[in-house]
Coordinates of N, CA and C in Angstrom, one line a residue:
Chain A
X1 N 58.6 61.7 95.5 CA 59.0 63.0 96.1 C 60.5 63.3 96.0
X2 N 60.8 64.5 96.2 CA 62.2 64.9 96.0 C 62.9 64.8 97.3
X3 N 64.2 64.4 97.2 CA 65.0 64.3 98.4 C 66.4 64.8 98.1
X4 N 67.1 65.3 99.1 CA 68.4 65.8 98.9 C 69.3 65.1 100.0
X5 N 70.5 64.7 99.5 CA 71.4 64.0 100.3 C 72.7 64.8 100.3
X6 N 73.3 65.0 101.5 CA 74.5 65.7 101.7 C 75.4 64.9 102.6
X7 N 76.7 64.8 102.2 CA 77.6 64.0 103.1 C 79.0 64.5 102.9
X8 N 79.9 64.3 103.9 CA 79.5 63.7 105.2 C 78.8 64.6 106.2
X9 N 78.3 64.1 107.3 CA 77.6 65.0 108.2 C 78.6 65.8 109.1
X10 N 79.7 65.2 109.3 CA 80.8 65.8 110.1 C 82.1 65.5 109.5
X11 N 83.0 66.5 109.6 CA 84.4 66.3 109.0 C 85.4 67.1 109.7
X12 N 86.5 66.5 110.1 CA 87.6 67.2 110.8 C 88.8 67.0 109.9
X13 N 89.3 68.1 109.5 CA 90.5 68.1 108.5 C 91.6 69.0 109.0
X14 N 92.8 68.6 108.7 CA 94.0 69.5 109.1 C 94.1 70.7 108.1
X15 N 94.7 71.8 108.5 CA 94.9 72.9 107.7 C 95.8 72.4 106.5
X16 N 95.5 72.9 105.3 CA 96.2 72.6 104.1 C 95.8 71.3 103.4
X17 N 94.9 70.6 104.0 CA 94.4 69.4 103.3 C 93.3 69.7 102.3
X18 N 93.0 68.8 101.4 CA 91.9 69.1 100.4 C 90.6 68.8 101.0
X19 N 89.5 69.2 100.3 CA 88.2 69.0 100.7 C 87.3 68.6 99.6
X20 N 86.3 67.7 99.8 CA 85.3 67.4 98.9 C 84.0 67.1 99.6
X21 N 83.0 68.0 99.4 CA 81.7 67.7 100.0 C 80.7 67.5 98.9
X22 N 79.9 66.5 99.0 CA 79.0 66.1 97.9 C 77.5 66.3 98.3
X23 N 76.8 66.6 97.3 CA 75.3 66.8 97.4 C 74.6 66.3 96.2
X24 N 73.6 65.4 96.4 CA 72.8 64.9 95.3 C 71.3 65.1 95.6
X25 N 70.6 65.3 94.5 CA 69.2 65.5 94.6 C 68.5 64.4 93.8
X26 N 67.4 63.9 94.4 CA 66.6 62.9 93.7 C 65.2 63.3 93.5
X27 N 64.6 62.8 92.4 CA 63.2 63.1 92.2 C 62.8 64.3 91.5
X28 N 63.8 65.0 90.9 CA 63.6 66.2 90.1 C 64.7 66.3 89.0
X29 N 64.4 67.1 88.0 CA 65.4 67.3 86.9 C 65.7 68.8 86.8
X30 N 67.0 69.0 86.5 CA 67.5 70.4 86.2 C 67.2 71.3 87.4
X31 N 67.5 70.9 88.6 CA 67.2 71.8 89.7 C 68.3 72.9 89.8
X32 N 67.9 74.0 90.4 CA 68.9 75.0 90.8 C 69.6 74.4 92.1
X33 N 70.9 74.5 92.2 CA 71.6 74.0 93.3 C 72.5 75.1 94.0
X34 N 72.6 75.0 95.3 CA 73.2 76.0 96.1 C 74.2 75.4 97.1
X35 N 75.3 76.1 97.4 CA 76.1 75.8 98.5 C 76.1 77.1 99.4
X36 N 75.9 76.9 100.7 CA 75.9 78.0 101.7 C 76.9 77.6 102.8
X37 N 77.4 78.6 103.5 CA 78.1 78.4 104.7 C 77.4 79.2 105.8
X38 N 77.4 78.6 107.0 CA 76.8 79.3 108.1 C 77.8 79.3 109.3
X39 N 78.2 80.5 109.7 CA 79.0 80.6 110.9 C 78.1 80.4 112.1
X40 N 78.7 80.1 113.2 CA 78.0 79.8 114.4 C 77.1 81.0 114.8
X41 N 75.8 80.8 115.0 CA 74.9 81.8 115.5 C 74.6 82.9 114.4
X42 N 74.9 82.6 113.2 CA 74.7 83.6 112.1 C 73.8 83.1 111.0
X43 N 73.5 84.0 110.1 CA 72.6 83.6 109.0 C 73.5 82.9 107.9
X44 N 72.9 82.6 106.8 CA 73.5 81.9 105.7 C 74.2 82.8 104.7
X45 N 75.4 82.4 104.3 CA 76.2 83.1 103.3 C 76.2 82.2 102.0
X46 N 75.7 82.7 100.9 CA 75.7 82.0 99.7 C 77.1 81.9 99.1
X47 N 77.6 80.7 98.8 CA 78.9 80.6 98.3 C 78.9 80.4 96.8
X48 N 78.0 79.4 96.3 CA 77.9 79.1 94.9 C 76.5 78.7 94.6
X49 N 76.1 79.0 93.3 CA 74.8 78.4 92.9 C 75.0 78.0 91.4
X50 N 74.1 77.1 91.0 CA 74.2 76.6 89.7 C 72.8 76.4 89.1
X51 N 72.6 76.8 87.9 CA 71.3 76.7 87.2 C 71.4 75.5 86.2
X52 N 72.5 74.9 86.0 CA 72.6 73.8 85.1 C 74.0 73.1 85.1
X53 N 74.1 72.0 84.4 CA 75.4 71.3 84.4 C 76.5 72.2 83.9
X54 N 77.6 72.3 84.6 CA 78.7 73.0 84.2 C 78.6 74.5 84.4
X55 N 77.4 75.0 84.9 CA 77.2 76.4 85.1 C 77.3 76.7 86.6
X56 N 78.3 77.4 87.0 CA 78.6 77.7 88.4 C 78.8 79.2 88.5
X57 N 78.1 79.8 89.5 CA 78.3 81.2 89.8 C 78.8 81.3 91.2
X58 N 79.8 82.1 91.4 CA 80.4 82.3 92.7 C 80.0 83.6 93.3
X59 N 79.6 83.6 94.5 CA 79.2 84.8 95.1 C 80.3 85.5 96.0
X60 N 81.2 84.7 96.5 CA 82.2 85.2 97.4 C 83.5 84.6 97.0
X61 N 84.5 85.5 96.7 CA 85.9 85.0 96.4 C 86.5 84.3 97.6
X62 N 87.0 83.2 97.4 CA 87.5 82.4 98.5 C 88.4 81.3 98.1
X63 N 88.6 80.5 99.1 CA 89.5 79.3 98.9 C 88.7 78.1 98.4
X64 N 87.5 78.2 98.1 CA 86.6 77.1 97.7 C 86.2 77.2 96.2
X65 N 85.9 76.0 95.7 CA 85.3 76.0 94.3 C 84.2 75.0 94.3
X66 N 83.4 75.0 93.3 CA 82.2 74.1 93.2 C 82.2 73.6 91.7
X67 N 81.6 72.4 91.6 CA 81.4 71.8 90.3 C 80.1 71.1 90.3
X68 N 79.6 71.0 89.1 CA 78.3 70.2 88.9 C 78.5 69.3 87.7
X69 N 79.1 68.1 88.0 CA 79.4 67.2 86.9 C 78.2 66.5 86.3
X70 N 77.1 66.4 87.1 CA 75.9 65.8 86.6 C 74.7 66.7 87.0
X71 N 73.6 66.4 86.4 CA 72.4 67.3 86.6 C 72.1 67.5 88.1
X72 N 72.2 66.4 88.9 CA 71.7 66.5 90.2 C 72.8 66.3 91.3
X73 N 74.0 66.6 90.9 CA 75.1 66.4 91.7 C 75.9 67.8 91.8
X74 N 76.2 68.1 93.1 CA 76.9 69.4 93.3 C 78.0 69.2 94.3
X75 N 79.2 69.6 93.9 CA 80.4 69.2 94.8 C 81.1 70.5 95.2
X76 N 81.4 70.6 96.4 CA 82.1 71.7 97.0 C 83.6 71.3 97.3
X77 N 84.6 72.0 96.8 CA 85.9 71.5 96.9 C 86.9 72.6 97.4
X78 N 88.0 72.1 97.9 CA 89.1 73.0 98.1 C 90.4 72.2 98.0
X79 N 91.4 72.9 97.4 CA 92.7 72.2 97.3 C 93.5 72.3 98.6
X80 N 93.4 73.4 99.3 CA 94.1 73.6 100.6 C 93.2 74.3 101.6
X81 N 92.7 73.6 102.6 CA 91.8 74.3 103.6 C 92.6 75.2 104.5
X82 N 91.9 76.3 104.8 CA 92.3 77.3 105.8 C 91.5 77.2 107.1
X83 N 92.1 77.7 108.1 CA 91.3 77.7 109.4 C 90.0 78.4 109.3
X84 N 90.0 79.4 108.4 CA 88.7 80.2 108.3 C 87.7 79.5 107.5
X85 N 88.0 78.3 106.9 CA 87.0 77.5 106.2 C 86.1 76.7 107.2
X86 N 86.4 76.7 108.4 CA 85.6 76.0 109.4 C 84.2 76.6 109.4
X87 N 83.2 75.7 109.6 CA 81.8 76.2 109.6 C 80.8 75.1 109.3
X88 N 79.6 75.5 109.1 CA 78.5 74.5 108.8 C 78.1 74.8 107.3
X89 N 78.2 73.8 106.5 CA 78.0 73.9 105.1 C 76.6 73.3 104.7
X90 N 75.8 74.0 104.0 CA 74.5 73.5 103.6 C 74.4 73.5 102.1
X91 N 73.8 72.4 101.6 CA 73.5 72.3 100.2 C 72.0 72.5 100.1
X92 N 71.5 73.1 99.0 CA 70.1 73.3 98.8 C 69.7 73.2 97.4
X93 N 68.5 72.9 97.1 CA 68.0 72.9 95.7 C 66.6 73.6 95.6
X94 N 66.3 74.1 94.4 CA 65.0 74.7 94.2 C 64.6 74.4 92.7
X95 N 63.3 74.4 92.5 CA 62.8 74.2 91.1 C 63.2 75.4 90.3
X96 N 63.0 76.5 90.8 CA 63.3 77.8 90.1 C 63.9 78.8 91.2
X97 N 64.6 79.8 90.7 CA 65.2 80.7 91.6 C 64.2 81.4 92.5
X98 N 62.9 81.6 92.1 CA 62.0 82.3 92.9 C 61.1 81.3 93.8
X99 N 61.5 80.0 93.7 CA 60.8 79.0 94.5 C 61.5 78.7 95.8
X100 N 60.8 78.2 96.8 CA 61.6 77.9 98.0 C 62.7 76.9 97.8
X101 N 63.7 77.1 98.6 CA 64.9 76.3 98.6 C 64.7 75.2 99.7
X102 N 65.2 74.0 99.3 CA 65.1 72.8 100.2 C 66.5 72.4 100.5
X103 N 66.7 72.2 101.8 CA 68.1 72.0 102.3 C 68.4 70.6 102.7
X104 N 69.7 70.3 102.5 CA 70.2 69.0 103.1 C 70.5 69.2 104.6
X105 N 71.0 68.1 105.2 CA 71.2 68.1 106.6 C 72.4 68.8 107.0
X106 N 73.3 69.2 106.1 CA 74.5 70.0 106.4 C 75.7 69.2 106.8
X107 N 76.8 69.8 106.6 CA 78.1 69.2 107.0 C 78.8 70.2 108.0
X108 N 79.2 69.7 109.2 CA 79.9 70.5 110.1 C 81.4 70.2 109.8
X109 N 82.1 71.2 109.4 CA 83.5 71.1 109.0 C 84.4 71.8 110.1
X110 N 85.3 71.1 110.6 CA 86.2 71.7 111.6 C 87.6 71.5 111.0
X111 N 88.4 72.6 111.1 CA 89.7 72.6 110.6 C 90.7 72.8 111.8
X112 N 91.7 71.8 111.8 CA 92.6 71.9 113.0 C 94.0 72.4 112.6
Chain B
X1 N 72.4 98.7 99.2 CA 72.5 97.2 99.4 C 71.3 96.6 99.9
X2 N 71.0 95.4 99.4 CA 69.9 94.7 99.9 C 70.2 94.0 101.2
X3 N 69.4 94.2 102.2 CA 69.7 93.7 103.5 C 68.4 93.2 104.2
X4 N 68.6 92.3 105.2 CA 67.5 91.8 106.0 C 67.9 92.1 107.5
X5 N 67.0 92.6 108.2 CA 67.3 92.9 109.6 C 66.3 92.2 110.5
X6 N 66.8 91.4 111.4 CA 66.0 90.7 112.4 C 66.5 91.3 113.7
X7 N 65.7 92.2 114.3 CA 66.1 93.0 115.4 C 66.1 92.3 116.8
X8 N 65.5 91.1 116.8 CA 65.4 90.4 118.1 C 66.3 89.2 118.0
X9 N 67.5 89.2 118.6 CA 68.4 88.1 118.6 C 67.7 86.9 119.3
X10 N 66.9 87.1 120.3 CA 66.3 86.0 121.1 C 64.9 86.4 121.6
X11 N 64.0 85.5 121.5 CA 62.6 85.7 122.0 C 62.2 84.5 122.8
X12 N 61.4 84.7 123.8 CA 60.9 83.6 124.6 C 59.4 83.7 124.7
X13 N 58.7 82.6 124.8 CA 57.2 82.6 124.9 C 56.8 81.4 125.7
X14 N 55.7 81.6 126.4 CA 55.1 80.5 127.1 C 54.4 79.5 126.2
X15 N 54.5 78.3 126.4 CA 53.8 77.3 125.6 C 52.3 77.6 125.5
X16 N 51.8 77.5 124.3 CA 50.4 77.7 124.0 C 50.1 79.2 123.8
X17 N 51.0 80.1 124.0 CA 50.8 81.5 123.7 C 51.3 81.9 122.3
X18 N 51.1 83.1 122.0 CA 51.4 83.6 120.7 C 52.6 84.5 120.7
X19 N 53.5 84.4 119.7 CA 54.7 85.2 119.6 C 54.8 85.7 118.2
X20 N 55.4 86.9 118.1 CA 55.6 87.5 116.8 C 57.1 87.9 116.6
X21 N 57.7 87.4 115.6 CA 59.1 87.7 115.2 C 59.2 88.7 114.1
X22 N 60.0 89.7 114.3 CA 60.0 90.8 113.4 C 61.1 90.6 112.3
X23 N 60.9 91.3 111.2 CA 61.8 91.2 110.1 C 61.6 92.4 109.2
X24 N 62.6 93.2 108.9 CA 62.5 94.3 108.0 C 63.6 94.0 106.9
X25 N 63.4 94.6 105.8 CA 64.3 94.3 104.7 C 64.4 95.6 103.8
X26 N 65.4 95.6 103.0 CA 65.7 96.8 102.2 C 65.9 96.3 100.7
X27 N 65.1 96.8 99.8 CA 65.3 96.5 98.4 C 64.6 97.6 97.6
X28 N 65.1 97.8 96.4 CA 64.5 98.7 95.4 C 63.7 98.0 94.4
X29 N 63.6 96.6 94.5 CA 62.8 95.8 93.6 C 61.3 95.9 94.0
X30 N 60.5 95.7 93.0 CA 59.0 95.8 93.3 C 58.5 94.3 93.3
X31 N 59.2 93.4 92.7 CA 58.7 92.1 92.7 C 59.7 91.1 93.3
X32 N 59.4 90.5 94.3 CA 60.3 89.6 95.0 C 59.5 88.6 95.9
X33 N 60.2 87.7 96.5 CA 59.6 86.7 97.4 C 60.2 86.7 98.7
X34 N 59.4 86.5 99.7 CA 59.9 86.5 101.1 C 59.6 85.1 101.8
X35 N 60.5 84.8 102.7 CA 60.4 83.4 103.3 C 60.8 83.5 104.8
X36 N 60.2 82.6 105.5 CA 60.7 82.3 106.9 C 61.1 80.9 106.9
X37 N 62.3 80.7 107.4 CA 62.8 79.3 107.6 C 63.1 79.1 109.1
X38 N 62.9 77.9 109.6 CA 63.3 77.6 110.9 C 64.5 76.6 110.9
X39 N 65.3 76.7 111.9 CA 66.5 75.8 112.0 C 66.5 75.3 113.5
X40 N 66.0 74.1 113.7 CA 66.0 73.5 115.1 C 67.5 73.1 115.4
X41 N 67.7 72.6 116.6 CA 69.0 72.2 117.1 C 69.7 71.2 116.1
X42 N 68.9 70.4 115.4 CA 69.4 69.5 114.5 C 70.1 70.1 113.3
X43 N 69.9 71.5 113.2 CA 70.6 72.3 112.1 C 70.0 72.2 110.8
X44 N 68.9 71.3 110.6 CA 68.3 71.2 109.3 C 67.5 72.5 109.0
X45 N 67.5 73.1 107.9 CA 66.8 74.3 107.5 C 65.5 73.9 106.9
X46 N 64.4 74.4 107.5 CA 63.1 74.0 107.1 C 62.2 75.2 106.7
X47 N 61.6 75.1 105.6 CA 60.7 76.2 105.1 C 59.5 76.3 106.0
X48 N 59.2 77.5 106.5 CA 58.0 77.7 107.3 C 56.8 78.3 106.5
X49 N 57.2 79.4 105.8 CA 56.1 80.1 105.1 C 56.7 80.9 104.0
X50 N 55.9 81.2 102.9 CA 56.4 81.9 101.8 C 55.4 83.0 101.4
X51 N 55.8 84.2 101.0 CA 55.0 85.3 100.6 C 55.4 85.9 99.3
X52 N 54.5 86.0 98.3 CA 54.9 86.8 97.1 C 54.6 88.3 97.3
X53 N 55.6 89.1 97.0 CA 55.4 90.5 97.2 C 54.3 91.2 96.5
X54 N 53.8 90.6 95.4 CA 52.8 91.2 94.6 C 51.4 90.8 95.2
X55 N 51.4 89.9 96.2 CA 50.1 89.6 96.8 C 49.9 90.4 98.1
X56 N 48.7 91.0 98.2 CA 48.4 91.8 99.4 C 48.0 90.9 100.5
X57 N 47.4 89.7 100.2 CA 46.9 88.9 101.2 C 48.1 88.2 102.0
X58 N 48.0 88.2 103.3 CA 49.1 87.6 104.1 C 49.0 86.1 104.0
X59 N 50.2 85.5 103.9 CA 50.2 84.0 103.8 C 50.0 83.4 105.2
X60 N 49.4 82.3 105.2 CA 49.2 81.5 106.4 C 49.5 80.0 106.2
X61 N 49.9 79.4 107.2 CA 50.3 78.0 107.1 C 50.0 77.4 108.5
X62 N 48.8 76.9 108.7 CA 48.4 76.3 110.0 C 48.6 77.4 111.1
X63 N 49.5 77.1 112.1 CA 49.6 78.0 113.2 C 50.5 79.2 112.9
X64 N 51.1 79.2 111.7 CA 52.0 80.3 111.3 C 51.4 81.2 110.3
X65 N 51.5 82.5 110.5 CA 51.0 83.5 109.6 C 52.0 84.7 109.6
X66 N 51.9 85.5 108.5 CA 52.8 86.6 108.4 C 51.9 87.9 108.4
X67 N 52.6 89.0 108.7 CA 52.1 90.3 108.5 C 53.0 91.0 107.6
X68 N 52.6 91.1 106.3 CA 53.4 91.7 105.3 C 53.0 93.1 105.0
X69 N 53.9 94.0 105.2 CA 53.6 95.4 105.0 C 54.7 95.9 104.0
X70 N 54.3 95.9 102.7 CA 55.2 96.1 101.6 C 55.8 97.6 101.7
X71 N 55.0 98.5 101.9 CA 55.4 99.9 102.0 C 56.5 100.1 103.1
X72 N 56.2 99.5 104.2 CA 57.1 99.6 105.3 C 58.3 98.6 105.2
X73 N 58.2 97.7 104.2 CA 59.3 96.7 104.0 C 59.4 95.9 105.3
X74 N 58.3 95.4 105.8 CA 58.2 94.6 107.0 C 57.6 93.3 106.8
X75 N 58.1 92.2 107.4 CA 57.6 90.9 107.1 C 57.7 90.1 108.4
X76 N 56.7 90.3 109.3 CA 56.8 89.6 110.6 C 56.1 88.2 110.6
X77 N 56.5 87.4 111.5 CA 56.0 86.0 111.6 C 55.3 85.9 112.9
X78 N 54.0 85.4 112.8 CA 53.3 85.2 114.1 C 53.1 83.7 114.2
X79 N 53.4 83.2 115.4 CA 53.2 81.8 115.7 C 52.2 81.7 116.8
X80 N 51.1 81.0 116.5 CA 50.0 80.9 117.5 C 50.1 79.6 118.2
X81 N 49.6 79.5 119.4 CA 49.5 78.3 120.1 C 50.9 77.6 120.1
X82 N 51.9 78.3 120.6 CA 53.3 77.9 120.5 C 53.5 76.5 121.1
X83 N 54.3 75.7 120.5 CA 54.5 74.3 121.0 C 56.0 74.1 121.2
X84 N 56.4 73.2 122.0 CA 57.8 72.9 122.4 C 58.6 72.7 121.1
X85 N 58.0 72.0 120.1 CA 58.7 71.8 118.9 C 59.0 73.0 118.0
X86 N 58.4 74.1 118.4 CA 58.7 75.3 117.7 C 60.0 76.0 118.1
X87 N 60.6 75.5 119.1 CA 61.9 76.1 119.6 C 63.0 75.9 118.5
X88 N 63.5 77.0 118.0 CA 64.5 76.9 116.9 C 65.0 78.3 116.6
X89 N 66.0 78.4 115.7 CA 66.4 79.7 115.1 C 65.4 79.9 114.0
X90 N 64.9 81.1 113.9 CA 64.1 81.5 112.7 C 64.8 82.6 111.9
X91 N 64.8 82.3 110.6 CA 65.5 83.2 109.7 C 64.5 83.7 108.7
X92 N 64.6 85.0 108.4 CA 63.8 85.7 107.4 C 64.7 85.9 106.2
X93 N 64.2 85.7 105.0 CA 65.0 85.9 103.8 C 64.1 86.4 102.7
X94 N 64.7 87.1 101.7 CA 64.0 87.5 100.5 C 64.9 87.4 99.3
X95 N 64.2 87.3 98.1 CA 65.0 87.1 96.9 C 65.5 88.5 96.4
X96 N 66.7 88.5 95.9 CA 67.3 89.8 95.4 C 66.9 89.8 93.9
X97 N 67.5 90.8 93.2 CA 67.2 91.0 91.7 C 67.6 89.8 90.9
X98 N 68.5 89.0 91.4 CA 68.9 87.8 90.7 C 68.2 86.5 91.2
X99 N 67.2 86.8 92.1 CA 66.4 85.7 92.7 C 67.3 84.8 93.6
X100 N 68.4 85.4 94.1 CA 69.1 84.7 95.2 C 68.7 85.2 96.5
X101 N 68.7 84.3 97.5 CA 68.2 84.7 98.8 C 69.1 85.5 99.6
X102 N 68.6 86.6 100.2 CA 69.3 87.4 101.2 C 68.8 87.1 102.6
X103 N 69.7 86.7 103.5 CA 69.2 86.2 104.8 C 69.5 87.2 105.9
X104 N 68.6 87.1 106.9 CA 68.8 87.8 108.1 C 69.7 87.0 109.1
X105 N 70.0 87.6 110.2 CA 70.9 86.9 111.1 C 70.2 85.9 112.0
X106 N 68.9 85.9 112.0 CA 68.1 85.0 112.8 C 67.7 85.4 114.2
X107 N 66.6 84.8 114.6 CA 66.1 85.0 116.0 C 65.9 83.7 116.6
X108 N 66.5 83.6 117.8 CA 66.4 82.3 118.6 C 65.1 82.3 119.4
X109 N 64.2 81.4 119.1 CA 62.9 81.3 119.8 C 63.0 80.2 120.9
X110 N 62.7 80.6 122.1 CA 62.7 79.7 123.3 C 61.2 79.5 123.7
X111 N 60.8 78.3 123.9 CA 59.5 78.0 124.3 C 59.6 77.5 125.8
X112 N 58.9 78.2 126.7 CA 58.9 77.9 128.1 C 57.7 76.9 128.4
X113 N 57.9 75.8 129.0 CA 56.8 74.8 129.2 C 56.0 75.3 130.4

């Protein structure tokens, strides 16, 4: 069966520090991969999605970037975090864009 | 613009009763997919049910069923025999022309014992 791992679960970072959140999927090949951000009490905002290695699409211009160095690995990064980067970050995968997305447990990011 | 509207920020229901969560959406596409996800306090996002827009038959999944009205662009979720474990935020979503999900703001469902 397929599983998705996302870490860390919680992260507290100072303003201006770098960020690296990692997500890996097991049990499937060439998945679509997604990074979302969820503000408190709100729906999900798509940040990045990828349909293959090295193929990244950005939905929202921001302080963040994403990379897919391996087929089942998706990384969310920032060189310098802003206060507005605080939130709950979710990684997800799907077999195809029109198939249900399956989510990791999320990372709660707090910027001080 | 493609949007999803969940007009009920919060709903409450007595345990074992039935509740319906509303969702309307706006799209010019004729072929798309609709989803309901639940997010319990643990914050994990869990798929509840999926509906293909080209199918007239409403999807069902155990105690969960939808009322899909394509012309009205309405996609409500009915939960029968509500259980305490159903307490969560419920999000409605559909695929846009690029097959990316457009999400509603969510409805918080409270189950009264």
